[in-house]
mmCIF file of C-alpha atoms in Angstrom:
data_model
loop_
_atom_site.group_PDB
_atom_site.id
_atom_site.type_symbol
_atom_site.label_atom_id
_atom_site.label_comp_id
_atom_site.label_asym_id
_atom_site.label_seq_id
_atom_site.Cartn_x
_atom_site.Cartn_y
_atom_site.Cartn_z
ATOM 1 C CA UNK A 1 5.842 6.579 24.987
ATOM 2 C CA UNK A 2 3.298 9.035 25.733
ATOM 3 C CA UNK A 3 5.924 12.018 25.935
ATOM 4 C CA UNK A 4 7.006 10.876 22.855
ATOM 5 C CA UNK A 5 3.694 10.980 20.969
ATOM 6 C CA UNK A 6 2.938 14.530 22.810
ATOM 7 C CA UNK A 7 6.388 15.374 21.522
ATOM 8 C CA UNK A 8 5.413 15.141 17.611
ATOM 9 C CA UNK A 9 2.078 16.859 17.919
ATOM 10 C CA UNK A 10 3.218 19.607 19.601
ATOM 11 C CA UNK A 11 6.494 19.685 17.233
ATOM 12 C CA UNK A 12 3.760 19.375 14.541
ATOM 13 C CA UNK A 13 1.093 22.176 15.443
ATOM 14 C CA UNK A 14 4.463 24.444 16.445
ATOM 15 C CA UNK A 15 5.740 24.202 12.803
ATOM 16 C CA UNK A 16 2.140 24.555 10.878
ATOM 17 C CA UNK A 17 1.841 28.054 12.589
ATOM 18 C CA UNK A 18 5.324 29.373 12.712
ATOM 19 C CA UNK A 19 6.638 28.158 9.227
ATOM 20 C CA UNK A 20 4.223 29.979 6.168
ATOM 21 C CA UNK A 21 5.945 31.273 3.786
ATOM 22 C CA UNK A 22 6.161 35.025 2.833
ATOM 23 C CA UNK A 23 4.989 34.347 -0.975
ATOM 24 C CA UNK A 24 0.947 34.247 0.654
ATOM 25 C CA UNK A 25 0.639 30.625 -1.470
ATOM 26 C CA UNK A 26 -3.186 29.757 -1.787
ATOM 27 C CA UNK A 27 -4.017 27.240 0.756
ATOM 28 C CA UNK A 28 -5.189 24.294 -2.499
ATOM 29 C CA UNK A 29 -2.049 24.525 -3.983
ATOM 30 C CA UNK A 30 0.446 23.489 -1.108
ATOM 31 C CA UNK A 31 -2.008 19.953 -1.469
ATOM 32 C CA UNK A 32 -0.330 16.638 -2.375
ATOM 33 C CA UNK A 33 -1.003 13.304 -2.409
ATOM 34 C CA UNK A 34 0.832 9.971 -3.205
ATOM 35 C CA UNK A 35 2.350 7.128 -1.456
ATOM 36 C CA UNK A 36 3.567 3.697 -1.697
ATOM 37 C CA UNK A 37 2.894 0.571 -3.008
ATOM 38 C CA UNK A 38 4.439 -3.242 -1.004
ATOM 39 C CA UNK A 39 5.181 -6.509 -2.654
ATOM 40 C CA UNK A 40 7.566 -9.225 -1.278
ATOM 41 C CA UNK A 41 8.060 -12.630 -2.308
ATOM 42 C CA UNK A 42 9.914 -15.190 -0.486
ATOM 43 C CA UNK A 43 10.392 -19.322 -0.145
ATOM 44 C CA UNK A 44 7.715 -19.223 2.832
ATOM 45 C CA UNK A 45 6.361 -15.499 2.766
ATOM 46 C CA UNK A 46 4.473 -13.611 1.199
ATOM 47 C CA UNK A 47 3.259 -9.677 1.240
ATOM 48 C CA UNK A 48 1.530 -7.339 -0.108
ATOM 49 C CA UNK A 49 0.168 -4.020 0.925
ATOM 50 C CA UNK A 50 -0.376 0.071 0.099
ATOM 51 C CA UNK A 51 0.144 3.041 1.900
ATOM 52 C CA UNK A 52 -1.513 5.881 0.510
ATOM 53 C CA UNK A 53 -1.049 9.741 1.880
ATOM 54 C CA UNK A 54 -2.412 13.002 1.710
ATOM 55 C CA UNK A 55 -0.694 16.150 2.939
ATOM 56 C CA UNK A 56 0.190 19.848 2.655
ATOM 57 C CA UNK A 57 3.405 21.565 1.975
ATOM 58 C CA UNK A 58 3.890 23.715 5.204
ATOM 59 C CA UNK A 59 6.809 25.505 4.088
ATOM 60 C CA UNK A 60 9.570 24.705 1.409
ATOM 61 C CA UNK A 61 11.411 22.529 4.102
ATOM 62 C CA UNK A 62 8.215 20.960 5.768
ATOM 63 C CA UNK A 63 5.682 18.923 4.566
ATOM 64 C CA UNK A 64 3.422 16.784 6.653
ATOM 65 C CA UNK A 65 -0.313 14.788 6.275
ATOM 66 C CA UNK A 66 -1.919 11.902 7.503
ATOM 67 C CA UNK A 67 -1.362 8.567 6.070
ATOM 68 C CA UNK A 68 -3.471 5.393 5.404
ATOM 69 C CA UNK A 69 -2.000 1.566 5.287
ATOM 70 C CA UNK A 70 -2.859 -1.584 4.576
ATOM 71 C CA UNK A 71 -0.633 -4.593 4.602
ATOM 72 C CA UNK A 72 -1.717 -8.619 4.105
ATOM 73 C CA UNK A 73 1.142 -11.110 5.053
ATOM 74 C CA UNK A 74 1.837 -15.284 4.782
ATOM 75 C CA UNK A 75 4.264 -17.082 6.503
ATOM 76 C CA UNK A 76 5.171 -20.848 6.516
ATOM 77 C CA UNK A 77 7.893 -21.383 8.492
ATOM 78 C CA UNK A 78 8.496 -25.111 9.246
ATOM 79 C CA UNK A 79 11.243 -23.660 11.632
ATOM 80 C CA UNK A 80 8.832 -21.585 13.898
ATOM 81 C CA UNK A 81 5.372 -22.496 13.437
ATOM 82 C CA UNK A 82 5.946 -26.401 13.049
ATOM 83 C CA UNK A 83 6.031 -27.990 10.034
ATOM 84 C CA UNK A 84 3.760 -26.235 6.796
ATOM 85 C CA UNK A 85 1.783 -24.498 9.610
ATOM 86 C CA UNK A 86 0.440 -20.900 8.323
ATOM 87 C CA UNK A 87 -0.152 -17.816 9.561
ATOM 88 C CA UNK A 88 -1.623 -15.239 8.047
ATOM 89 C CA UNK A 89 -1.650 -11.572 8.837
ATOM 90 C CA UNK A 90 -3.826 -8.142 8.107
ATOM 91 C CA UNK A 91 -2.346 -4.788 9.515
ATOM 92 C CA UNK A 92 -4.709 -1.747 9.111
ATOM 93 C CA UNK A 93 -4.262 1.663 10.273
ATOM 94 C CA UNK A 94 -3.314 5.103 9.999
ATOM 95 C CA UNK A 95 -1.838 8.080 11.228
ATOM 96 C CA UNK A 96 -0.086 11.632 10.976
ATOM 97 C CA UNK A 97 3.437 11.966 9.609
ATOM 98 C CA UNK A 98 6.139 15.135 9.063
ATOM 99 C CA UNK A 99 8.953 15.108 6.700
ATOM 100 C CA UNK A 100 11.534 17.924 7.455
ATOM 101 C CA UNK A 101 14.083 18.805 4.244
ATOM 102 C CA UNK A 102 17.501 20.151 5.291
ATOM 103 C CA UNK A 103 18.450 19.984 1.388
ATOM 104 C CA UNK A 104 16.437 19.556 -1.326
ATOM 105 C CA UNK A 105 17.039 15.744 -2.054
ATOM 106 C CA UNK A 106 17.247 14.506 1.440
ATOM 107 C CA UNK A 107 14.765 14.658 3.982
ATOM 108 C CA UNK A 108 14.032 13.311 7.813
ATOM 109 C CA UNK A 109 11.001 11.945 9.161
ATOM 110 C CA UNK A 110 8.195 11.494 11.997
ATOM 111 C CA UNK A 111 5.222 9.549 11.575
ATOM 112 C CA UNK A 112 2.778 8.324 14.020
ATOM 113 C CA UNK A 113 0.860 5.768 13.686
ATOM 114 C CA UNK A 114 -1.595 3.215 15.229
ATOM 115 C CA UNK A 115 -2.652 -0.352 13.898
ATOM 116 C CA UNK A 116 -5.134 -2.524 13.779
ATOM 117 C CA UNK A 117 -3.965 -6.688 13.732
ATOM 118 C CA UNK A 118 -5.579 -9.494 12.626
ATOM 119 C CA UNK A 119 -3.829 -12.984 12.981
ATOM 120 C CA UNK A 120 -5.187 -16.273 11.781
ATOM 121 C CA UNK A 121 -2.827 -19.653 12.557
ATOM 122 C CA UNK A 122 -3.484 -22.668 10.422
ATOM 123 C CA UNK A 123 -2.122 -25.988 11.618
ATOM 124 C CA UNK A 124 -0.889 -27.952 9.060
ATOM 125 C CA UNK A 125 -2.536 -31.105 11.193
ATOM 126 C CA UNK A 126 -5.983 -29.919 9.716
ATOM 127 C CA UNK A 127 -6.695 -28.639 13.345
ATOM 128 C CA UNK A 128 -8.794 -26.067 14.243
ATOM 129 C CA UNK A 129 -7.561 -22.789 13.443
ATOM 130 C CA UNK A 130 -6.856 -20.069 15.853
ATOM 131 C CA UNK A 131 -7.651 -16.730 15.385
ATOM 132 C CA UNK A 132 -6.153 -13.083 17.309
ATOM 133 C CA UNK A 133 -6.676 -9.602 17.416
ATOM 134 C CA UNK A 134 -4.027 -6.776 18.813
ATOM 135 C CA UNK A 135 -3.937 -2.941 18.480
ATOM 136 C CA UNK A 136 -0.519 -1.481 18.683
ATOM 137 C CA UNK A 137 0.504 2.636 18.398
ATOM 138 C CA UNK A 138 3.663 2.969 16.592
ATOM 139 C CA UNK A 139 5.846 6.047 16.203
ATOM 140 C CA UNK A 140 8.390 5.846 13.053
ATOM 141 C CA UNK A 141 11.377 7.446 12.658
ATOM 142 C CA UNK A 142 13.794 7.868 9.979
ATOM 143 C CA UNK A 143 14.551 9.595 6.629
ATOM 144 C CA UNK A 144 14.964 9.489 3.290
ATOM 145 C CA UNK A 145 16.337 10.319 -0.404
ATOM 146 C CA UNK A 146 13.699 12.482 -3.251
ATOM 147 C CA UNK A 147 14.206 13.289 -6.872
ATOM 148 C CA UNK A 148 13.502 16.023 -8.842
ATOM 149 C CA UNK A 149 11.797 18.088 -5.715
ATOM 150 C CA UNK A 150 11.177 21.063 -6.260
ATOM 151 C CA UNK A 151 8.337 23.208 -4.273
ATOM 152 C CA UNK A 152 5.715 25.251 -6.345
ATOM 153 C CA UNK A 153 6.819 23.677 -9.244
ATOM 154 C CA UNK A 154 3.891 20.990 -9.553
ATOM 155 C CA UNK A 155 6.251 17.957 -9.997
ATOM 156 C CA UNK A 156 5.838 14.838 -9.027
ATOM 157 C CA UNK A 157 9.036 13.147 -7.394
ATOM 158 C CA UNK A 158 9.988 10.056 -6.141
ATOM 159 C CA UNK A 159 11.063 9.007 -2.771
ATOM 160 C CA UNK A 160 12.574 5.790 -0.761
ATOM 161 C CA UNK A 161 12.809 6.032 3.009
ATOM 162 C CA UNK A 162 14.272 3.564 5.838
ATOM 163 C CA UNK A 163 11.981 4.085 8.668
ATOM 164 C CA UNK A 164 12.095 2.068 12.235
ATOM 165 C CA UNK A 165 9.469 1.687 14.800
ATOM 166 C CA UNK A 166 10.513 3.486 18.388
ATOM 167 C CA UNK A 167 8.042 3.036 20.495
ATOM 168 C CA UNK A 168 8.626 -0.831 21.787
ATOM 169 C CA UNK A 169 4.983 -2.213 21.746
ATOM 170 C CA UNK A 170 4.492 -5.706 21.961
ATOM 171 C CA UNK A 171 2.489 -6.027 19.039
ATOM 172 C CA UNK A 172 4.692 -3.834 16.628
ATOM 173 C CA UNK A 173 3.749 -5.319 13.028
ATOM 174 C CA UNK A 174 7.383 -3.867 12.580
ATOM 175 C CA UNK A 175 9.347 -6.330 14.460
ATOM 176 C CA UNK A 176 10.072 -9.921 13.836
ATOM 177 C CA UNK A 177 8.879 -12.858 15.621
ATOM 178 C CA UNK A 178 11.594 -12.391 17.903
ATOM 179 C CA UNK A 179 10.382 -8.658 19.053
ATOM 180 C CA UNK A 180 13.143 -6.951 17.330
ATOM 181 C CA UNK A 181 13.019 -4.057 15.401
ATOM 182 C CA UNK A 182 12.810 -4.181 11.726
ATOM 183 C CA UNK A 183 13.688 -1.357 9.150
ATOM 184 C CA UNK A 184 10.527 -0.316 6.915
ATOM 185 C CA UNK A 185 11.735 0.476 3.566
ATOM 186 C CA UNK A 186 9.177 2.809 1.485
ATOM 187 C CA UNK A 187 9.467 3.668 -1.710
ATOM 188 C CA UNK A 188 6.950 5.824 -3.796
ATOM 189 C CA UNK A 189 5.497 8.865 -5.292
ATOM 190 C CA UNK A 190 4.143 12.335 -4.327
ATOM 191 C CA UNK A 191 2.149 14.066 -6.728
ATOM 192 C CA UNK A 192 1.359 18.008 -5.767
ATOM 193 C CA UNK A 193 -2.542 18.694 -6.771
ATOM 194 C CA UNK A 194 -2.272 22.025 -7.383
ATOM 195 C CA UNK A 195 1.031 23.470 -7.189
ATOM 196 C CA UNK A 196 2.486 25.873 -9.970
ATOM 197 C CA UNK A 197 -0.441 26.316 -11.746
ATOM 198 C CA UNK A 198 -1.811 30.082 -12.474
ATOM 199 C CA UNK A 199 1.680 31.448 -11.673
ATOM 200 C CA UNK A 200 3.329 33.697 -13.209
#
């Protein structure tokens, strides 16, 4: 695990200083931001949560940032948990991440990550309730689909990625009760700050 994570920073820090671009681009205007917003509904679940980024267009082919998430869950699973017992969820964190763009409309992508958990059980007996706490480093991989991206032009474009968690911790918030491995689906929206305006 710790290769790994040494692995990404060093791939990370290797293309920030060996990937600029010829065209001398003001540091403000290779600046984005963006992200995603969650919302699930099921027949004993519920989720919501945001994930909001901020990064910097290394190159045409590069971009990479740090990333921000939130994510509140509720299960009642009378199969698991006993019958109408709850448990409720918070998953806080943040991270680094590095999208790589062999063509213009697809992309791959590296994100570490580590996370704060908060679990609260509620027996449906009217028991006491029991509360936990876990920490839990995560590194994503994956890719994804864009439209309409296209560098220095100041456009916003949409994204959706299938991400999966790689580094086997215990305490994953990306597996299931079971401890497998879930994919993360993402979808949403990077907005350049200042790209494309004052050129020529």
């Amino acid at each position: 695990m710790k290769r790994s994570i040494l692995t990404v920073i060093l791939f990370a820090l290797g293309l920030t200083t060996w990937s600029q671009d010829d065209e001398n681009i003001p540091f403000k205007e290779r600046l984005f931001t963006g992200g995603s917003v969650s919302l699930a509904f099921g027949s004993n679940s519920f989720l919501v949560g945001a994930t909001p980024v901020f990064g910097y267009n290394i190159a045409d082919w590069v971009d990479g940032g740090v990333v921000i998430n939130y994510n509140y869950t509720s299960y009642r699973d009378v199969y698991y948990f006993g019958s109408n017992d709850k448990l409720r969820q918070s998953v806080y964190g943040g991270g680094g991440f590095i999208k790589l763009f062999p063509v213009r409309f697809l992309f791959l992508q590296g994100q570490l990550e580590h996370n704060f958990i908060k679990q609260k059980y509620i027996p449906s007996s009217g028991g006491n309730s029991e509360k936990e706490k876990h920490e839990a480093t995560s590194l994503l991989l994956g890719g994804g689909y864009t439209t309409n991206r296209y560098p220095g032009s100041g456009q916003p474009f949409f994204y959706l990625a299938v991400l999966f968690d790689v580094a086997d911790n215990l305490y994953s918030p990306y597996t299931d009760n079971l401890g497998r491995v879930v994919p993360i689906v993402r979808a949403g929206v990077q907005v350049p700050l200042f790209q494309g305006r004052g050129r020529d």
